[in-house]
Coordinates of C-alpha atoms and ligand atoms in Angstrom, one line a residue:
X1 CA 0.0 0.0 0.0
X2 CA 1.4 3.6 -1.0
X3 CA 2.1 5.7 2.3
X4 CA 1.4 9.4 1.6
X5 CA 4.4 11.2 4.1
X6 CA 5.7 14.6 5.2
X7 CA 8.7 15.4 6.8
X8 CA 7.0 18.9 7.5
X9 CA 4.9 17.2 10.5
X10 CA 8.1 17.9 12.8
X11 CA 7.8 21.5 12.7
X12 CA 4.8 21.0 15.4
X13 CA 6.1 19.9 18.2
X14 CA 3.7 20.9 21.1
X15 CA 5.2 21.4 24.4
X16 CA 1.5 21.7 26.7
X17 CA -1.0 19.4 27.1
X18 CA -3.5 20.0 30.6
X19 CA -4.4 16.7 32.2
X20 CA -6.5 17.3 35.7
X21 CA -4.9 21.0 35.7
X22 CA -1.6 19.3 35.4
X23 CA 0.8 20.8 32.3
X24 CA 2.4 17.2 31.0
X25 CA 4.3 16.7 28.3
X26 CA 2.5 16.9 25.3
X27 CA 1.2 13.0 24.3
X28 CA 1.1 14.1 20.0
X29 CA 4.9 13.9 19.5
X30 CA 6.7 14.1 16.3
X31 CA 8.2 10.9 17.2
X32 CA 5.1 9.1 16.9
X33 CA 5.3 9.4 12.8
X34 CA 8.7 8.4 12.7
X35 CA 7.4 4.9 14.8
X36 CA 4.7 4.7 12.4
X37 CA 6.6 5.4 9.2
X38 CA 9.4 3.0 10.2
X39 CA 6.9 0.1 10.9
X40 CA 5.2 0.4 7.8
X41 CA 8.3 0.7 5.3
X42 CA 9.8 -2.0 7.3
X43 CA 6.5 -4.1 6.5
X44 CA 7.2 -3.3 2.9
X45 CA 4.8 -0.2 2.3
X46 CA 6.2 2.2 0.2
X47 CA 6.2 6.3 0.8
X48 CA 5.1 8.8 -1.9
X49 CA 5.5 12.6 -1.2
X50 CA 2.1 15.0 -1.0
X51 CA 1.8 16.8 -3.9
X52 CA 1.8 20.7 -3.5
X53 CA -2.1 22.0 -2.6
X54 CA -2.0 25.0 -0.6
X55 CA -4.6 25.8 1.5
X56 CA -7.5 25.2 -0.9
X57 CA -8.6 21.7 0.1
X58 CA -8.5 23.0 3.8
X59 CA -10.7 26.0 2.7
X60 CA -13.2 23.5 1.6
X61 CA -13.9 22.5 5.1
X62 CA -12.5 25.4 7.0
X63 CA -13.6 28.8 7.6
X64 CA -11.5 31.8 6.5
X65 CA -11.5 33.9 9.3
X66 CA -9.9 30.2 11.2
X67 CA -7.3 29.6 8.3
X68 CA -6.2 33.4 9.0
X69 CA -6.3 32.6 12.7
X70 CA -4.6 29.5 12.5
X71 CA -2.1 31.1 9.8
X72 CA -1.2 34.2 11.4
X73 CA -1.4 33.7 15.3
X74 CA 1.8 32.1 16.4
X75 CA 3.5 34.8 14.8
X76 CA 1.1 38.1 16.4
X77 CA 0.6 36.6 19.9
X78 CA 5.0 36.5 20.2
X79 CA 4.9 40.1 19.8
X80 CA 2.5 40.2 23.0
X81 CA 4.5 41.2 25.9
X82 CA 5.1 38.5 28.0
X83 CA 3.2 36.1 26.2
X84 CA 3.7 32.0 26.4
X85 CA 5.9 30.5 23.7
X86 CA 2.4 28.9 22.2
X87 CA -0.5 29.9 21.5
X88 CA -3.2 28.6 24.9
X89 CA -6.2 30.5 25.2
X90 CA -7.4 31.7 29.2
X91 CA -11.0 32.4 27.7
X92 CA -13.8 30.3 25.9
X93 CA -17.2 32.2 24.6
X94 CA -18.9 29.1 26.0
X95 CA -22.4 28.0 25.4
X96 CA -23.9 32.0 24.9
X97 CA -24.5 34.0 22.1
X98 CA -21.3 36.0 21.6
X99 CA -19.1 38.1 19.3
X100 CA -16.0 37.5 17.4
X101 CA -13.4 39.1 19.0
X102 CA -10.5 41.0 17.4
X103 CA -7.8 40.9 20.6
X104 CA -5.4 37.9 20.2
X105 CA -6.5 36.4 23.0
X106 CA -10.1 36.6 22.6
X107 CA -9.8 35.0 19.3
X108 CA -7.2 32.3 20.4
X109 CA -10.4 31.5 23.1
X110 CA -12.8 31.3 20.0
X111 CA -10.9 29.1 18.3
X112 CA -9.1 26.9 20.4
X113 CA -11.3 24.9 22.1
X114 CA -9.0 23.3 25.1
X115 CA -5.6 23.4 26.3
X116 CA -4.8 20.1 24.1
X117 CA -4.3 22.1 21.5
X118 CA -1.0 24.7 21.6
X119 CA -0.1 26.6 18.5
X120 CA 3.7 27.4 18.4
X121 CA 5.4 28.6 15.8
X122 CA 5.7 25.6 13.3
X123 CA 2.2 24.0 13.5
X124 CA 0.7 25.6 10.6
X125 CA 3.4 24.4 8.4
X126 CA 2.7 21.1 9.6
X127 CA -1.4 21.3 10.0
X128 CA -0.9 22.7 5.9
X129 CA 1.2 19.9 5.2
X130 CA -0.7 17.2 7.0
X131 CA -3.5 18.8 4.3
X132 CA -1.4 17.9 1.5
X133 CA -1.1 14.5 2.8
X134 CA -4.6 13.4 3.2
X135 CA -5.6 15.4 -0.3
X136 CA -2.9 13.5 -2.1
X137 CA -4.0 10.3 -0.6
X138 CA -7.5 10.7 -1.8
X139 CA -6.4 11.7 -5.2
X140 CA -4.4 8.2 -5.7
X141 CA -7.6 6.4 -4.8
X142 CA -9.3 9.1 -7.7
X143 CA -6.6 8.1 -9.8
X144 CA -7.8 4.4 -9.5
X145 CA -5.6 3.0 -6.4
X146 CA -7.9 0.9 -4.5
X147 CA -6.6 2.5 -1.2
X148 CA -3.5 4.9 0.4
X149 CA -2.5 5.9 3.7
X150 CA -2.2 9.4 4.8
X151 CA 0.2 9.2 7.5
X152 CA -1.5 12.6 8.8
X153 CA 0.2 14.7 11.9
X154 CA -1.1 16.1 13.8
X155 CA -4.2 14.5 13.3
X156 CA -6.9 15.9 12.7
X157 CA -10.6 14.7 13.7
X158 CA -11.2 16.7 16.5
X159 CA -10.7 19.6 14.5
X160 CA -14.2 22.0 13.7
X161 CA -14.4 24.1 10.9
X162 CA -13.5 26.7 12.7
X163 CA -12.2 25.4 16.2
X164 CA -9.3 23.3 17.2
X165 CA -9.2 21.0 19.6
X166 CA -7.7 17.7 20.7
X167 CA -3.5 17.8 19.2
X168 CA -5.8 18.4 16.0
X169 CA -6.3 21.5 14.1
X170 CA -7.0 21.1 10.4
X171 CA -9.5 18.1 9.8
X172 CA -7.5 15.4 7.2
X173 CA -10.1 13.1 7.5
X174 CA -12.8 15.5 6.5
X175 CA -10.6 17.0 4.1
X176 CA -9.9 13.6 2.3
X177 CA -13.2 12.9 2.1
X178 CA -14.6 16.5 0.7
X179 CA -11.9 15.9 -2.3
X180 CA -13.3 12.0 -2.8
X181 CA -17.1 14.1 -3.4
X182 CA -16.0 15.7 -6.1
X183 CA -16.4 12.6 -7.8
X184 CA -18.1 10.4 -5.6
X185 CA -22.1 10.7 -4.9
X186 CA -21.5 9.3 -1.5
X187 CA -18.8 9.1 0.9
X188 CA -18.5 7.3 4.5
X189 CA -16.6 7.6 6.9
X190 CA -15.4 5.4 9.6
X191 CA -13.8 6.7 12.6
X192 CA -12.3 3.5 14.6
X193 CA -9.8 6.3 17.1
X194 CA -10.3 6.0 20.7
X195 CA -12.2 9.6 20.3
X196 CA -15.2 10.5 19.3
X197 CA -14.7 12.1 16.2
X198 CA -16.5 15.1 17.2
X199 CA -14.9 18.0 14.8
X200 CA -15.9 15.7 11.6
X201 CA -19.1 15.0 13.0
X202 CA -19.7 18.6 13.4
X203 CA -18.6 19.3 9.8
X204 CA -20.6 16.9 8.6
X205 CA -23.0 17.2 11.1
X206 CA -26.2 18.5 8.6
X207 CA -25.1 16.9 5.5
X208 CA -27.1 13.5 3.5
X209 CA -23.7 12.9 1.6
X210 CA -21.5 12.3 3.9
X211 CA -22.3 9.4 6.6
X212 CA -20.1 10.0 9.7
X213 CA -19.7 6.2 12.1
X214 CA -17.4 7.2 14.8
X215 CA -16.3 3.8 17.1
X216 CA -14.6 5.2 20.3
X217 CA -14.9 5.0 24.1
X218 CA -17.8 6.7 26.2
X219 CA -17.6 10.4 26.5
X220 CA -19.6 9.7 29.6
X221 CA -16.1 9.2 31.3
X222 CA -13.8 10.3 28.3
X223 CA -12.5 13.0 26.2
X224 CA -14.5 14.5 24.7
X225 CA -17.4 14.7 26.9
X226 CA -19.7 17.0 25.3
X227 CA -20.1 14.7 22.1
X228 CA -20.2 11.4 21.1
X229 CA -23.3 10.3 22.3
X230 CA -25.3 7.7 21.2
X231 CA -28.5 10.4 20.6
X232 CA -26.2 12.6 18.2
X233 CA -27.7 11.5 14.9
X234 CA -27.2 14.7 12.8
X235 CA -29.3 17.7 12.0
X236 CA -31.6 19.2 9.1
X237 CA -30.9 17.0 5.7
X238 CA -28.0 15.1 7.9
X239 CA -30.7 13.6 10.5
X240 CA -29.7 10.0 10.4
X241 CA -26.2 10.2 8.5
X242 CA -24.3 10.6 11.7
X243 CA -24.1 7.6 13.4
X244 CA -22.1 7.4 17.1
X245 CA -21.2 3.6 19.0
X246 CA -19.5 4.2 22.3
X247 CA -18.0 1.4 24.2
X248 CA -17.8 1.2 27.8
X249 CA -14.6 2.1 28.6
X250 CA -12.2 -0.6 28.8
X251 CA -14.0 -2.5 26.6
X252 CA -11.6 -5.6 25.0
X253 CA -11.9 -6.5 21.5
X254 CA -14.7 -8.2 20.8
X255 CA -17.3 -5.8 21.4
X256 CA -15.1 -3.3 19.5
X257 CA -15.3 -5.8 16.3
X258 CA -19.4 -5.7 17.1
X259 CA -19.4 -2.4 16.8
X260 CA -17.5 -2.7 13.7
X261 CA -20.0 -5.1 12.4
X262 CA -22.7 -2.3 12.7
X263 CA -20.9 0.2 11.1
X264 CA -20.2 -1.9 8.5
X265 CA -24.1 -2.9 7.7
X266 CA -25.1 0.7 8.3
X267 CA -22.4 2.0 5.4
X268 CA -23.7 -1.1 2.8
X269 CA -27.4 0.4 3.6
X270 CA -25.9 4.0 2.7
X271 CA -24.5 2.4 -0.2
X272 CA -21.5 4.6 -0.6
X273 CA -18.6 4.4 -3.6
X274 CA -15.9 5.4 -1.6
X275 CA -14.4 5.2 2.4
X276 CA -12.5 7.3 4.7
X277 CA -11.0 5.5 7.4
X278 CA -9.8 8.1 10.4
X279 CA -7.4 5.7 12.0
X280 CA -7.0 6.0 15.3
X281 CA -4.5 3.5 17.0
X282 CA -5.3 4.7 20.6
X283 CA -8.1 1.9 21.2
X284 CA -4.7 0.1 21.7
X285 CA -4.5 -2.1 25.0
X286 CA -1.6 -0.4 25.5
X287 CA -1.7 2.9 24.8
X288 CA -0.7 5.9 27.1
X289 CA -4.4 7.1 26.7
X290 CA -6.1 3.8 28.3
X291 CA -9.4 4.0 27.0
X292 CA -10.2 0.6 25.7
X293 CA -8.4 -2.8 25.1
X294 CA -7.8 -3.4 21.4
X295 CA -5.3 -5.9 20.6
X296 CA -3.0 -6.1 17.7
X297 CA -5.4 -9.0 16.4
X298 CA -8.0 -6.7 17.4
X299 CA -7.0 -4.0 14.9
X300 CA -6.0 -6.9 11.9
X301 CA -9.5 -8.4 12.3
X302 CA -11.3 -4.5 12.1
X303 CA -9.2 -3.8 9.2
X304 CA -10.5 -7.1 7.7
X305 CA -13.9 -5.9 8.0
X306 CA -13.4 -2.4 6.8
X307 CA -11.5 -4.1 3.1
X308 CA -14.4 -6.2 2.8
X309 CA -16.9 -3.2 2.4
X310 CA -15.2 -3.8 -1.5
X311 CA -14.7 0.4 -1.3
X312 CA -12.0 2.5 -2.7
X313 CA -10.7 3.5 0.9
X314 CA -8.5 6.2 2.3
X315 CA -6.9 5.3 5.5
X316 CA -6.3 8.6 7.3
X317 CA -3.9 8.5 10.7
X318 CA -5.6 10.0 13.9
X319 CA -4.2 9.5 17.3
X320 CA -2.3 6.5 18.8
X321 CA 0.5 6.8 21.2
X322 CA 4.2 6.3 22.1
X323 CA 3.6 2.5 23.4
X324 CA 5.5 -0.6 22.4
X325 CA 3.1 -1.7 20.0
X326 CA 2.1 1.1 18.2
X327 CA 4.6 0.6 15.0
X328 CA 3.3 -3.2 15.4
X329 CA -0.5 -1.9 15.6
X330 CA -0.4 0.1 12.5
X331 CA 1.4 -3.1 10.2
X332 CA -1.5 -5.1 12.0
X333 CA -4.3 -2.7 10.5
X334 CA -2.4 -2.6 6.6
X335 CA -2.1 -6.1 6.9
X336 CA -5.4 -7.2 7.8
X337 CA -6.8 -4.7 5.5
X338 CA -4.7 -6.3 2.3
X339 CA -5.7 -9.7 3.3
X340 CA -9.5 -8.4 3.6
X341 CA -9.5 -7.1 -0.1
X342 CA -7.6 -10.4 -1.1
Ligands
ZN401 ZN1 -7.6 9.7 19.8

């Protein structure tokens, strides 16, 4: 399978990452894509560059006021006197009817919707480049590849059309799929990452032509908490094309797989003609994040299920860890999804 890769991901390498009020070391580190991309050219997969897009398949999901946020702010907010080294907001507009604000900070708080989710100076360069990844993956599946990897960072699914969040500020998964519509009918996407996938949920959120399946563990007890619950079906047009399965958290692999089962017969009912994976490897048994209890067979017999949908498929990476097994979870996943298409 044809890995699309940037070297550019490196230039975002967050330093702040709250957990309980706690500033930890940031858990989306560069080094996770080097794991990743040495496991899978070690497996045998082979690495394509992106090809050169811009900002115009971000602009098809993104706002412009946020690309000019995102864009500009790492540079304006170091002129601030006495400002952090990244960009972390002290102040959210919250649930009420509000304003956009011009001042730095208001607008960092408008678009930044936690403290998981630093800008410093390099992570537009990646976030653009990360764009170009995904794009160019879904363009070798236009081109007539039956499937490419976008090994995406930062990742990206938590991201809103206008609102970071989550290590994710421009949404690749969204973005891949936005660039399969423009000559597919019908696209669906399958979100198997720990998280809810809450940003492409909301960008999708009132929309018939894109189904939105998001796997993950309950936001009862888990990040994100104010969505991924099993009532969230989409709005207007999009009532019934979003479609959420939390697992109690913990949960081992077999229920995972169920839960893949479902998502599979609910994307042959929308009868799609091409797939977005957002590929989360943090369901991992062994991931830092400890949400469920995926095992490396876990992840070979989801793939399995996800090749036999037949589908020209874009596999886009989300989150997934520094652990052991990450590099051996990822070969796991392209494995069981070559031997599903087989
Ligand atoms: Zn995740």
């Amino acid at each position: 399978m044809k890995i699309v890769f940037s070297n550019k991901h490196a230039a975002h390498d967050p330093q702040t990452f709250f957990v309980r009020g706690v500033n930890r070391p940031a858990a989306e580190q560069p080094e996770r894509a080097e794991r990743l991309l040495g496991a899978a050219t070690e497996a045998g997969h082979k690495v394509v560059a992106p090809r050169s897009h811009g900002r115009g398949p971000a602009a098809a999901i993104h706002t412009p006021e946020y690309l000019d946020f995102l864009s500009t702010i790492a540079r304006d907010w170091a002129q601030l006197p006495g400002a952090s080294a990244e960009v972390m907001p002290n102040v959210h507009p919250a649930r009420y009817p509000a304003s956009y604000p011009k001042a730095l900070a208001g607008r960092a708080g408008w678009h930044q919707v936690d403290l998981a989710c630093p800008i410093g100076p390099g992570t537009w360069d990646a976030a653009l480049a990360a764009s170009e990844v995904a794009t160019t993956a879904a363009e070798l599946v236009l081109e007539g590849a039956r499937e490419a990897y976008a090994l995406c960072r930062p990742p990206g699914h938590h991201a809103y059309a206008d609102m970071a969040g989550g290590f994710c500020y421009l949404n690749n998964t969204a973005i891949a799929a936005q660039r399969l519509r423009d000559e597919h009918q019908r696209v669906a996407i399958l979100d198997v990452d720990v998280h809810h996938g809450n940003g492409t949920q909301g960008i999708f959120w009132e929309r018939a032509d894109v189904l939105t399946i998001s796997i993950h563990a309950d936001p009862a007890n888990y990040y994100p908490y104010f969505w991924g619950h099993a009532h969230e079906t989409g709005a207007g047009a999009g009532t019934g094309f979003n479609l959420n399965l939390p697992q109690p958290m913990g949960s081992p692999d077999e229920p995972w797989l169920a839960a893949g089962d479902a998502a599979a017969a609910r994307i042959r009912q929308f009868a799609p003609t091409a797939l977005v994976v957002a590929l989360g490897l943090d369901a991992s048994e062994t991931d830092p994040l400890q949400g469920l209890k995926v095992t490396g067979a876990g992840f070979h017999a989801m793939a399995a299920r996800v090749a036999a949908l037949g589908l020209p498929t874009v596999l886009v990476q989300e989150g997934g860890y520094l652990s052991d097994d990450l590099g051996h979870n990822l070969v796991q996943f392209l494995a069981g999804f070559e031997q599903g298409r087989a």
